Amino acid sequence: MRAQPLAMTGEVTTRPVEAGDLARWDAYVAAHPTASFFHRAGWKRVIEDAFGHRTHFLLAEQAGAIVGVLPLAEIRSRLFGHSLGSLPFCAYGGILADHDAAFGALDAAAQALARQLGVGALEYRNQLAQHSDWPTKDLYVTFRKAIAPEVEANMNAIPRKQRAMVRKGIKAGLVGEVDADTTRFFQAYSASVHRLGTPVFSRRFFRLLKEEFGDDCEVLTITLDGQVISSVMSFYFRDEVLPYYGGGVPEARAVAGNDFMYWDLMRRACERGLRVFDFGRSKRGSGSFDFKKNWGFEPTPLHYEYFLVNDRAIPEVNPLNPKYQFFIRVWKKLPLPLANAIGPHIVKNLG
């Protein structure tokens, strides 16, 4: 994502990030107006340690200062192909740059790296279009909305039918608790994705996220009479909250557990003075797309752009691809412990 025209003189150079650069990287991301949580340097460690994938985080420098960053990760899979992207497992990514020279240098470096690695395609997950001449996947949207400064104003802004579901959870006596670890979260999350027929991420992945991002990665668990109903892992970035992974046990539906969970998160964010509730990405035509629209959020298209190297067409590795429907039906029938054991070995290659 580009900023404004060239502001300093001198050649722009690019290079791989080194351990000593990580604090500078994060300082740059924190200050960049179009940065996201997914540009943070911590994703390098998480992706490497949780999934074993190679990362290629690139810096652009000019006169000794960072003028651009590009987080990239490489996935090599017999089932799903060989790709380089910014950034797998993340809703957003792409190039952050101060000016066109830095953007161009990072873009050229990424394309050269993609050719060198012999990947099928290079993918940028942009919030704003950058390459009108590249193939683009018109599948994902994001849902973002301002948080009103008063709790009651946020409640009243929820459409009537959805607001009734939130009040149903309140009336049922649901309680929200911030957890210090991911144990209860995984219980609710794994049960939820199993019902959807989706492979589960490993427990280690979520532990690493919490360890790496600390207080900026929070788990909110909803209980009823001490029993887990639903849980969500959220990321915090500047004045935004991003509920990213979540789910509920089968009993959650009867007491509107997920509805209450997102309201409780919104209420807490309001009380903390946060300004943006980022409901994250969803696929068009999916249940999560409809759920978020029911909250009064309007979809904004995401621009997933592809530089094709060895692939002839955009890779379609997602649950809406018809060729995965049989697998999804079978997955739903697996016993949950077996699905939790096998799932991480599959989902790590999906990105």
PDB file of C-alpha atoms in Angstrom, residues 65-343:
ATOM      1  CA  ALA A  65      15.757   4.604   7.036  1.00  0.00           C
ATOM      2  CA  ILE A  66      13.049   2.019   6.423  1.00  0.00           C
ATOM      3  CA  VAL A  67      10.764   3.250   3.645  1.00  0.00           C
ATOM      4  CA  GLY A  68       8.804   0.064   3.004  1.00  0.00           C
ATOM      5  CA  VAL A  69       8.152  -3.489   4.173  1.00  0.00           C
ATOM      6  CA  LEU A  70       6.706  -6.614   2.600  1.00  0.00           C
ATOM      7  CA  PRO A  71       5.999  -9.740   4.682  1.00  0.00           C
ATOM      8  CA  LEU A  72       6.014 -12.898   2.531  1.00  0.00           C
ATOM      9  CA  ALA A  73       5.708 -16.589   3.294  1.00  0.00           C
ATOM     10  CA  GLU A  74       6.216 -19.592   1.049  1.00  0.00           C
ATOM     11  CA  ILE A  75       3.997 -22.672   1.112  1.00  0.00           C
ATOM     12  CA  ARG A  76       5.096 -25.833  -0.669  1.00  0.00           C
ATOM     13  CA  SER A  77       2.435 -28.563  -0.714  1.00  0.00           C
ATOM     14  CA  ARG A  78       1.876 -31.659  -2.843  1.00  0.00           C
ATOM     15  CA  LEU A  79      -1.871 -31.265  -2.388  1.00  0.00           C
ATOM     16  CA  PHE A  80      -2.307 -27.516  -2.785  1.00  0.00           C
ATOM     17  CA  GLY A  81       0.696 -26.355  -4.777  1.00  0.00           C
ATOM     18  CA  HIS A  82       3.666 -24.040  -4.312  1.00  0.00           C
ATOM     19  CA  SER A  83       2.959 -20.396  -3.547  1.00  0.00           C
ATOM     20  CA  LEU A  84       4.441 -17.182  -2.186  1.00  0.00           C
ATOM     21  CA  GLY A  85       2.087 -14.760  -0.509  1.00  0.00           C
ATOM     22  CA  SER A  86       1.607 -11.696   1.645  1.00  0.00           C
ATOM     23  CA  LEU A  87       0.446 -13.087   3.871  1.00  0.00           C
ATOM     24  CA  PRO A  88      -0.825 -16.671   4.262  1.00  0.00           C
ATOM     25  CA  PHE A  89      -3.191 -17.221   7.224  1.00  0.00           C
ATOM     26  CA  CYS A  90      -3.873 -13.471   7.292  1.00  0.00           C
ATOM     27  CA  ALA A  91      -6.778 -11.420   5.969  1.00  0.00           C
ATOM     28  CA  TYR A  92      -4.616  -8.540   4.788  1.00  0.00           C
ATOM     29  CA  GLY A  93      -1.063  -8.090   3.585  1.00  0.00           C
ATOM     30  CA  GLY A  94       0.807  -6.644   0.643  1.00  0.00           C
ATOM     31  CA  ILE A  95       3.366  -3.881   0.357  1.00  0.00           C
ATOM     32  CA  LEU A  96       3.628  -0.963   2.762  1.00  0.00           C
ATOM     33  CA  ALA A  97       5.686   1.862   1.327  1.00  0.00           C
ATOM     34  CA  ASP A  98       6.355   5.553   1.831  1.00  0.00           C
ATOM     35  CA  HIS A  99       6.510   6.361  -1.875  1.00  0.00           C
ATOM     36  CA  ASP A 100       6.444   4.875  -5.366  1.00  0.00           C
ATOM     37  CA  ALA A 101      10.169   4.171  -5.507  1.00  0.00           C
ATOM     38  CA  ALA A 102       9.985   2.017  -2.367  1.00  0.00           C
ATOM     39  CA  PHE A 103       6.826   0.294  -3.586  1.00  0.00           C
ATOM     40  CA  GLY A 104       8.407  -0.486  -6.936  1.00  0.00           C
ATOM     41  CA  ALA A 105      11.586  -1.817  -5.381  1.00  0.00           C
ATOM     42  CA  LEU A 106       9.732  -4.198  -3.071  1.00  0.00           C
ATOM     43  CA  ASP A 107       7.363  -5.264  -5.842  1.00  0.00           C
ATOM     44  CA  ALA A 108      10.258  -6.047  -8.176  1.00  0.00           C
ATOM     45  CA  ALA A 109      12.090  -7.935  -5.435  1.00  0.00           C
ATOM     46  CA  ALA A 110       9.014 -10.053  -4.684  1.00  0.00           C
ATOM     47  CA  GLN A 111       8.449 -10.921  -8.339  1.00  0.00           C
ATOM     48  CA  ALA A 112      12.110 -11.848  -8.756  1.00  0.00           C
ATOM     49  CA  LEU A 113      11.926 -14.023  -5.641  1.00  0.00           C
ATOM     50  CA  ALA A 114       8.780 -15.735  -6.944  1.00  0.00           C
ATOM     51  CA  ARG A 115      10.576 -16.616 -10.182  1.00  0.00           C
ATOM     52  CA  GLN A 116      13.686 -17.754  -8.312  1.00  0.00           C
ATOM     53  CA  LEU A 117      11.640 -20.053  -6.062  1.00  0.00           C
ATOM     54  CA  GLY A 118       9.645 -21.377  -9.011  1.00  0.00           C
ATOM     55  CA  VAL A 119       6.270 -20.897  -7.307  1.00  0.00           C
ATOM     56  CA  GLY A 120       2.944 -21.225  -9.053  1.00  0.00           C
ATOM     57  CA  ALA A 121       1.898 -17.691  -8.129  1.00  0.00           C
ATOM     58  CA  LEU A 122       2.730 -14.678  -5.989  1.00  0.00           C
ATOM     59  CA  GLU A 123      -0.297 -13.415  -4.041  1.00  0.00           C
ATOM     60  CA  TYR A 124      -0.857 -10.014  -2.442  1.00  0.00           C
ATOM     61  CA  ARG A 125      -3.802  -9.676  -0.054  1.00  0.00           C
ATOM     62  CA  ASN A 126      -4.519  -5.983  -0.514  1.00  0.00           C
ATOM     63  CA  GLN A 127      -7.230  -3.821   0.977  1.00  0.00           C
ATOM     64  CA  LEU A 128      -6.759  -1.437  -1.963  1.00  0.00           C
ATOM     65  CA  ALA A 129      -6.136  -2.455  -5.574  1.00  0.00           C
ATOM     66  CA  GLN A 130      -2.520  -2.091  -6.664  1.00  0.00           C
ATOM     67  CA  HIS A 131      -2.159  -4.041  -9.932  1.00  0.00           C
ATOM     68  CA  SER A 132      -4.993  -3.504 -12.372  1.00  0.00           C
ATOM     69  CA  ASP A 133      -3.241  -5.742 -14.905  1.00  0.00           C
ATOM     70  CA  TRP A 134      -2.937  -8.770 -12.582  1.00  0.00           C
ATOM     71  CA  PRO A 135      -5.600 -11.459 -12.192  1.00  0.00           C
ATOM     72  CA  THR A 136      -7.723 -10.766  -9.120  1.00  0.00           C
ATOM     73  CA  LYS A 137      -9.872 -13.057  -6.990  1.00  0.00           C
ATOM     74  CA  ASP A 138     -13.268 -11.448  -6.381  1.00  0.00           C
ATOM     75  CA  LEU A 139     -14.173 -13.745  -3.491  1.00  0.00           C
ATOM     76  CA  TYR A 140     -13.290 -12.069  -0.205  1.00  0.00           C
ATOM     77  CA  VAL A 141     -14.716  -8.998   1.457  1.00  0.00           C
ATOM     78  CA  THR A 142     -14.004  -7.372   4.785  1.00  0.00           C
ATOM     79  CA  PHE A 143     -16.415  -5.869   7.304  1.00  0.00           C
ATOM     80  CA  ARG A 144     -15.312  -2.810   9.261  1.00  0.00           C
ATOM     81  CA  LYS A 145     -17.386  -0.333  11.238  1.00  0.00           C
ATOM     82  CA  ALA A 146     -16.786   2.563  13.603  1.00  0.00           C
ATOM     83  CA  ILE A 147     -17.394   1.933  17.291  1.00  0.00           C
ATOM     84  CA  ALA A 148     -19.591   4.589  18.851  1.00  0.00           C
ATOM     85  CA  PRO A 149     -18.225   6.153  22.075  1.00  0.00           C
ATOM     86  CA  GLU A 150     -21.285   5.088  24.114  1.00  0.00           C
ATOM     87  CA  VAL A 151     -22.167   1.449  24.810  1.00  0.00           C
ATOM     88  CA  GLU A 152     -25.900   1.985  24.344  1.00  0.00           C
ATOM     89  CA  ALA A 153     -25.360   3.682  20.987  1.00  0.00           C
ATOM     90  CA  ASN A 154     -23.556   0.564  19.757  1.00  0.00           C
ATOM     91  CA  MET A 155     -26.405  -1.634  20.953  1.00  0.00           C
ATOM     92  CA  ASN A 156     -28.989   0.555  19.215  1.00  0.00           C
ATOM     93  CA  ALA A 157     -26.970   0.496  15.986  1.00  0.00           C
ATOM     94  CA  ILE A 158     -27.424  -3.291  15.694  1.00  0.00           C
ATOM     95  CA  PRO A 159     -30.395  -4.131  13.424  1.00  0.00           C
ATOM     96  CA  ARG A 160     -33.514  -5.180  15.298  1.00  0.00           C
ATOM     97  CA  LYS A 161     -33.466  -8.933  14.635  1.00  0.00           C
ATOM     98  CA  GLN A 162     -29.789  -9.256  15.469  1.00  0.00           C
ATOM     99  CA  ARG A 163     -30.217  -7.073  18.551  1.00  0.00           C
ATOM    100  CA  ALA A 164     -32.897  -9.498  19.731  1.00  0.00           C
ATOM    101  CA  MET A 165     -30.375 -12.329  19.516  1.00  0.00           C
ATOM    102  CA  VAL A 166     -27.896 -10.368  21.632  1.00  0.00           C
ATOM    103  CA  ARG A 167     -30.570  -9.703  24.240  1.00  0.00           C
ATOM    104  CA  LYS A 168     -31.438 -13.408  24.204  1.00  0.00           C
ATOM    105  CA  GLY A 169     -27.870 -14.177  25.268  1.00  0.00           C
ATOM    106  CA  ILE A 170     -27.984 -11.516  27.952  1.00  0.00           C
ATOM    107  CA  LYS A 171     -31.284 -12.886  29.282  1.00  0.00           C
ATOM    108  CA  ALA A 172     -29.868 -16.426  29.309  1.00  0.00           C
ATOM    109  CA  GLY A 173     -27.248 -15.282  31.816  1.00  0.00           C
ATOM    110  CA  LEU A 174     -24.166 -15.589  29.613  1.00  0.00           C
ATOM    111  CA  VAL A 175     -20.937 -14.218  31.068  1.00  0.00           C
ATOM    112  CA  GLY A 176     -17.775 -13.083  29.275  1.00  0.00           C
ATOM    113  CA  GLU A 177     -14.332 -13.760  30.756  1.00  0.00           C
ATOM    114  CA  VAL A 178     -10.888 -12.863  29.415  1.00  0.00           C
ATOM    115  CA  ASP A 179      -8.659 -15.956  29.513  1.00  0.00           C
ATOM    116  CA  ALA A 180      -4.946 -16.015  30.190  1.00  0.00           C
ATOM    117  CA  ASP A 181      -4.433 -18.991  27.856  1.00  0.00           C
ATOM    118  CA  THR A 182      -6.068 -20.680  24.864  1.00  0.00           C
ATOM    119  CA  THR A 183      -7.366 -23.890  26.470  1.00  0.00           C
ATOM    120  CA  ARG A 184     -11.059 -23.025  26.608  1.00  0.00           C
ATOM    121  CA  PHE A 185     -10.864 -21.175  23.327  1.00  0.00           C
ATOM    122  CA  PHE A 186      -9.625 -24.289  21.540  1.00  0.00           C
ATOM    123  CA  GLN A 187     -12.475 -26.339  22.976  1.00  0.00           C
ATOM    124  CA  ALA A 188     -15.081 -24.024  21.445  1.00  0.00           C
ATOM    125  CA  TYR A 189     -13.192 -23.255  18.232  1.00  0.00           C
ATOM    126  CA  SER A 190     -12.379 -26.867  17.335  1.00  0.00           C
ATOM    127  CA  ALA A 191     -15.971 -27.981  17.901  1.00  0.00           C
ATOM    128  CA  SER A 192     -17.215 -25.191  15.642  1.00  0.00           C
ATOM    129  CA  VAL A 193     -14.910 -25.760  12.659  1.00  0.00           C
ATOM    130  CA  HIS A 194     -15.530 -29.504  12.852  1.00  0.00           C
ATOM    131  CA  ARG A 195     -19.246 -28.894  12.338  1.00  0.00           C
ATOM    132  CA  LEU A 196     -18.374 -26.788   9.279  1.00  0.00           C
ATOM    133  CA  GLY A 197     -16.189 -29.550   7.846  1.00  0.00           C
ATOM    134  CA  THR A 198     -13.018 -27.469   8.077  1.00  0.00           C
ATOM    135  CA  PRO A 199      -9.644 -28.799   9.318  1.00  0.00           C
ATOM    136  CA  VAL A 200      -8.591 -27.297  12.635  1.00  0.00           C
ATOM    137  CA  PHE A 201      -5.416 -25.368  13.344  1.00  0.00           C
ATOM    138  CA  SER A 202      -3.115 -26.852  15.956  1.00  0.00           C
ATOM    139  CA  ARG A 203      -3.194 -25.933  19.616  1.00  0.00           C
ATOM    140  CA  ARG A 204       0.434 -24.874  19.182  1.00  0.00           C
ATOM    141  CA  PHE A 205      -0.530 -22.252  16.592  1.00  0.00           C
ATOM    142  CA  PHE A 206      -2.859 -20.487  19.000  1.00  0.00           C
ATOM    143  CA  ARG A 207      -0.409 -20.729  21.878  1.00  0.00           C
ATOM    144  CA  LEU A 208       2.255 -19.125  19.676  1.00  0.00           C
ATOM    145  CA  LEU A 209      -0.075 -16.286  18.684  1.00  0.00           C
ATOM    146  CA  LYS A 210      -0.801 -15.534  22.329  1.00  0.00           C
ATOM    147  CA  GLU A 211       2.869 -15.790  23.273  1.00  0.00           C
ATOM    148  CA  GLU A 212       4.135 -13.674  20.392  1.00  0.00           C
ATOM    149  CA  PHE A 213       1.580 -10.848  20.520  1.00  0.00           C
ATOM    150  CA  GLY A 214       0.862 -10.796  24.254  1.00  0.00           C
ATOM    151  CA  ASP A 215      -1.893  -8.406  25.299  1.00  0.00           C
ATOM    152  CA  ASP A 216      -2.552  -7.572  21.641  1.00  0.00           C
ATOM    153  CA  CYS A 217      -3.892 -11.112  21.257  1.00  0.00           C
ATOM    154  CA  GLU A 218      -6.813 -11.637  23.615  1.00  0.00           C
ATOM    155  CA  VAL A 219      -9.114 -14.579  24.264  1.00  0.00           C
ATOM    156  CA  LEU A 220     -12.681 -13.821  25.370  1.00  0.00           C
ATOM    157  CA  THR A 221     -14.638 -16.876  26.517  1.00  0.00           C
ATOM    158  CA  ILE A 222     -18.393 -16.939  27.091  1.00  0.00           C
ATOM    159  CA  THR A 223     -19.749 -19.248  29.789  1.00  0.00           C
ATOM    160  CA  LEU A 224     -23.109 -20.298  31.196  1.00  0.00           C
ATOM    161  CA  ASP A 225     -23.113 -21.660  34.742  1.00  0.00           C
ATOM    162  CA  GLY A 226     -19.370 -22.175  34.425  1.00  0.00           C
ATOM    163  CA  GLN A 227     -19.573 -24.167  31.173  1.00  0.00           C
ATOM    164  CA  VAL A 228     -17.868 -22.994  27.984  1.00  0.00           C
ATOM    165  CA  ILE A 229     -20.358 -21.791  25.374  1.00  0.00           C
ATOM    166  CA  SER A 230     -18.231 -19.871  22.866  1.00  0.00           C
ATOM    167  CA  SER A 231     -14.863 -18.183  22.588  1.00  0.00           C
ATOM    168  CA  VAL A 232     -13.063 -15.741  20.319  1.00  0.00           C
ATOM    169  CA  MET A 233      -9.415 -14.815  19.779  1.00  0.00           C
ATOM    170  CA  SER A 234      -9.072 -11.134  18.866  1.00  0.00           C
ATOM    171  CA  PHE A 235      -6.165  -9.006  17.732  1.00  0.00           C
ATOM    172  CA  TYR A 236      -5.662  -5.390  18.773  1.00  0.00           C
ATOM    173  CA  PHE A 237      -3.902  -2.882  16.544  1.00  0.00           C
ATOM    174  CA  ARG A 238      -3.824   0.829  17.351  1.00  0.00           C
ATOM    175  CA  ASP A 239      -7.496   1.795  17.833  1.00  0.00           C
ATOM    176  CA  GLU A 240      -8.951  -1.365  16.266  1.00  0.00           C
ATOM    177  CA  VAL A 241     -10.164  -4.728  17.523  1.00  0.00           C
ATOM    178  CA  LEU A 242     -10.192  -7.681  15.117  1.00  0.00           C
ATOM    179  CA  PRO A 243     -12.085 -10.804  16.233  1.00  0.00           C
ATOM    180  CA  TYR A 244     -10.267 -13.334  14.073  1.00  0.00           C
ATOM    181  CA  TYR A 245     -10.785 -16.910  15.258  1.00  0.00           C
ATOM    182  CA  GLY A 246     -13.901 -17.974  17.095  1.00  0.00           C
ATOM    183  CA  GLY A 247     -16.547 -20.580  17.580  1.00  0.00           C
ATOM    184  CA  GLY A 248     -18.983 -22.208  19.920  1.00  0.00           C
ATOM    185  CA  VAL A 249     -19.970 -25.603  21.239  1.00  0.00           C
ATOM    186  CA  PRO A 250     -23.244 -27.150  19.949  1.00  0.00           C
ATOM    187  CA  GLU A 251     -25.156 -25.723  22.938  1.00  0.00           C
ATOM    188  CA  ALA A 252     -24.243 -22.168  21.914  1.00  0.00           C
ATOM    189  CA  ARG A 253     -27.027 -21.851  19.366  1.00  0.00           C
ATOM    190  CA  ALA A 254     -29.833 -22.318  21.876  1.00  0.00           C
ATOM    191  CA  VAL A 255     -28.614 -19.386  23.995  1.00  0.00           C
ATOM    192  CA  ALA A 256     -27.282 -17.133  21.181  1.00  0.00           C
ATOM    193  CA  GLY A 257     -23.743 -17.717  22.422  1.00  0.00           C
ATOM    194  CA  ASN A 258     -21.924 -16.360  19.373  1.00  0.00           C
ATOM    195  CA  ASP A 259     -24.209 -13.339  19.125  1.00  0.00           C
ATOM    196  CA  PHE A 260     -23.587 -12.440  22.757  1.00  0.00           C
ATOM    197  CA  MET A 261     -19.853 -13.091  22.354  1.00  0.00           C
ATOM    198  CA  TYR A 262     -19.392 -10.495  19.617  1.00  0.00           C
ATOM    199  CA  TRP A 263     -21.538  -8.000  21.462  1.00  0.00           C
ATOM    200  CA  ASP A 264     -19.537  -8.461  24.649  1.00  0.00           C
ATOM    201  CA  LEU A 265     -16.344  -7.918  22.665  1.00  0.00           C
ATOM    202  CA  MET A 266     -17.775  -4.767  21.079  1.00  0.00           C
ATOM    203  CA  ARG A 267     -18.913  -3.474  24.463  1.00  0.00           C
ATOM    204  CA  ARG A 268     -15.472  -4.033  25.971  1.00  0.00           C
ATOM    205  CA  ALA A 269     -13.807  -2.345  22.980  1.00  0.00           C
ATOM    206  CA  CYS A 270     -16.099   0.659  23.406  1.00  0.00           C
ATOM    207  CA  GLU A 271     -15.229   0.929  27.091  1.00  0.00           C
ATOM    208  CA  ARG A 272     -11.511   0.806  26.187  1.00  0.00           C
ATOM    209  CA  GLY A 273     -11.964   3.745  23.847  1.00  0.00           C
ATOM    210  CA  LEU A 274     -11.314   1.812  20.638  1.00  0.00           C
ATOM    211  CA  ARG A 275     -12.757   3.242  17.447  1.00  0.00           C
ATOM    212  CA  VAL A 276     -12.972   0.440  14.866  1.00  0.00           C
ATOM    213  CA  PHE A 277     -14.531  -3.023  15.002  1.00  0.00           C
ATOM    214  CA  ASP A 278     -12.996  -5.107  12.219  1.00  0.00           C
ATOM    215  CA  PHE A 279     -15.184  -8.181  11.721  1.00  0.00           C
ATOM    216  CA  GLY A 280     -12.582  -9.581   9.333  1.00  0.00           C
ATOM    217  CA  ARG A 281     -12.839 -11.218   5.960  1.00  0.00           C
ATOM    218  CA  SER A 282     -15.551 -13.530   4.693  1.00  0.00           C
ATOM    219  CA  LYS A 283     -16.203 -15.280   1.423  1.00  0.00           C
ATOM    220  CA  ARG A 284     -19.113 -14.034  -0.637  1.00  0.00           C
ATOM    221  CA  GLY A 285     -22.038 -16.412  -0.330  1.00  0.00           C
ATOM    222  CA  SER A 286     -20.904 -17.891   2.979  1.00  0.00           C
ATOM    223  CA  GLY A 287     -22.711 -18.101   6.305  1.00  0.00           C
ATOM    224  CA  SER A 288     -20.215 -15.778   7.967  1.00  0.00           C
ATOM    225  CA  PHE A 289     -20.864 -13.182   5.235  1.00  0.00           C
ATOM    226  CA  ASP A 290     -24.588 -13.232   6.029  1.00  0.00           C
ATOM    227  CA  PHE A 291     -23.967 -13.195   9.787  1.00  0.00           C
ATOM    228  CA  LYS A 292     -21.864 -10.039   9.592  1.00  0.00           C
ATOM    229  CA  LYS A 293     -24.336  -8.269   7.326  1.00  0.00           C
ATOM    230  CA  ASN A 294     -27.018  -9.039   9.901  1.00  0.00           C
ATOM    231  CA  TRP A 295     -25.036  -6.893  12.348  1.00  0.00           C
ATOM    232  CA  GLY A 296     -25.382  -3.895  10.056  1.00  0.00           C
ATOM    233  CA  PHE A 297     -21.844  -4.100   8.659  1.00  0.00           C
ATOM    234  CA  GLU A 298     -21.386  -3.399   4.952  1.00  0.00           C
ATOM    235  CA  PRO A 299     -18.918  -5.493   2.943  1.00  0.00           C
ATOM    236  CA  THR A 300     -15.870  -3.886   1.370  1.00  0.00           C
ATOM    237  CA  PRO A 301     -14.152  -5.882  -1.414  1.00  0.00           C
ATOM    238  CA  LEU A 302     -10.648  -7.166  -0.790  1.00  0.00           C
ATOM    239  CA  HIS A 303      -8.242  -7.203  -3.701  1.00  0.00           C
ATOM    240  CA  TYR A 304      -6.355 -10.487  -3.750  1.00  0.00           C
ATOM    241  CA  GLU A 305      -3.981 -10.017  -6.686  1.00  0.00           C
ATOM    242  CA  TYR A 306      -1.841 -12.674  -8.387  1.00  0.00           C
ATOM    243  CA  PHE A 307       1.397 -12.583 -10.315  1.00  0.00           C
ATOM    244  CA  LEU A 308       1.350 -15.912 -12.160  1.00  0.00           C
ATOM    245  CA  VAL A 309       4.708 -17.644 -12.496  1.00  0.00           C
ATOM    246  CA  ASN A 310       4.107 -21.339 -13.259  1.00  0.00           C
ATOM    247  CA  ASP A 311       0.337 -21.440 -12.712  1.00  0.00           C
ATOM    248  CA  ARG A 312      -1.902 -20.748 -15.682  1.00  0.00           C
ATOM    249  CA  ALA A 313      -4.831 -19.596 -13.566  1.00  0.00           C
ATOM    250  CA  ILE A 314      -5.534 -18.226 -10.090  1.00  0.00           C
ATOM    251  CA  PRO A 315      -5.279 -21.000  -7.472  1.00  0.00           C
ATOM    252  CA  GLU A 316      -8.660 -21.848  -5.962  1.00  0.00           C
ATOM    253  CA  VAL A 317      -7.765 -23.332  -2.587  1.00  0.00           C
ATOM    254  CA  ASN A 318     -10.885 -22.591  -0.555  1.00  0.00           C
ATOM    255  CA  PRO A 319     -13.900 -24.513   0.790  1.00  0.00           C
ATOM    256  CA  LEU A 320     -16.234 -23.095  -1.867  1.00  0.00           C
ATOM    257  CA  ASN A 321     -14.312 -24.908  -4.611  1.00  0.00           C
ATOM    258  CA  PRO A 322     -16.620 -27.784  -5.698  1.00  0.00           C
ATOM    259  CA  LYS A 323     -13.781 -30.293  -5.738  1.00  0.00           C
ATOM    260  CA  TYR A 324     -13.460 -30.001  -1.943  1.00  0.00           C
ATOM    261  CA  GLN A 325     -17.143 -30.604  -1.153  1.00  0.00           C
ATOM    262  CA  PHE A 326     -16.800 -34.373  -0.807  1.00  0.00           C
ATOM    263  CA  PHE A 327     -13.862 -33.916   1.556  1.00  0.00           C
ATOM    264  CA  ILE A 328     -15.896 -31.470   3.681  1.00  0.00           C
ATOM    265  CA  ARG A 329     -18.801 -33.911   3.983  1.00  0.00           C
ATOM    266  CA  VAL A 330     -16.480 -36.704   5.067  1.00  0.00           C
ATOM    267  CA  TRP A 331     -14.641 -34.443   7.513  1.00  0.00           C
ATOM    268  CA  LYS A 332     -17.850 -33.580   9.350  1.00  0.00           C
ATOM    269  CA  LYS A 333     -18.367 -37.281  10.094  1.00  0.00           C
ATOM    270  CA  LEU A 334     -14.961 -37.835  11.664  1.00  0.00           C
ATOM    271  CA  PRO A 335     -14.846 -38.124  15.471  1.00  0.00           C
ATOM    272  CA  LEU A 336     -13.722 -34.776  16.893  1.00  0.00           C
ATOM    273  CA  PRO A 337     -10.518 -36.139  18.535  1.00  0.00           C
ATOM    274  CA  LEU A 338      -9.450 -37.691  15.214  1.00  0.00           C
ATOM    275  CA  ALA A 339     -10.258 -34.494  13.292  1.00  0.00           C
ATOM    276  CA  ASN A 340      -8.226 -32.469  15.804  1.00  0.00           C
ATOM    277  CA  ALA A 341      -5.271 -34.831  15.362  1.00  0.00           C
ATOM    278  CA  ILE A 342      -5.290 -34.869  11.555  1.00  0.00           C
ATOM    279  CA  GLY A 343      -6.491 -31.343  10.837  1.00  0.00           C
TER     280      GLY A 343
END
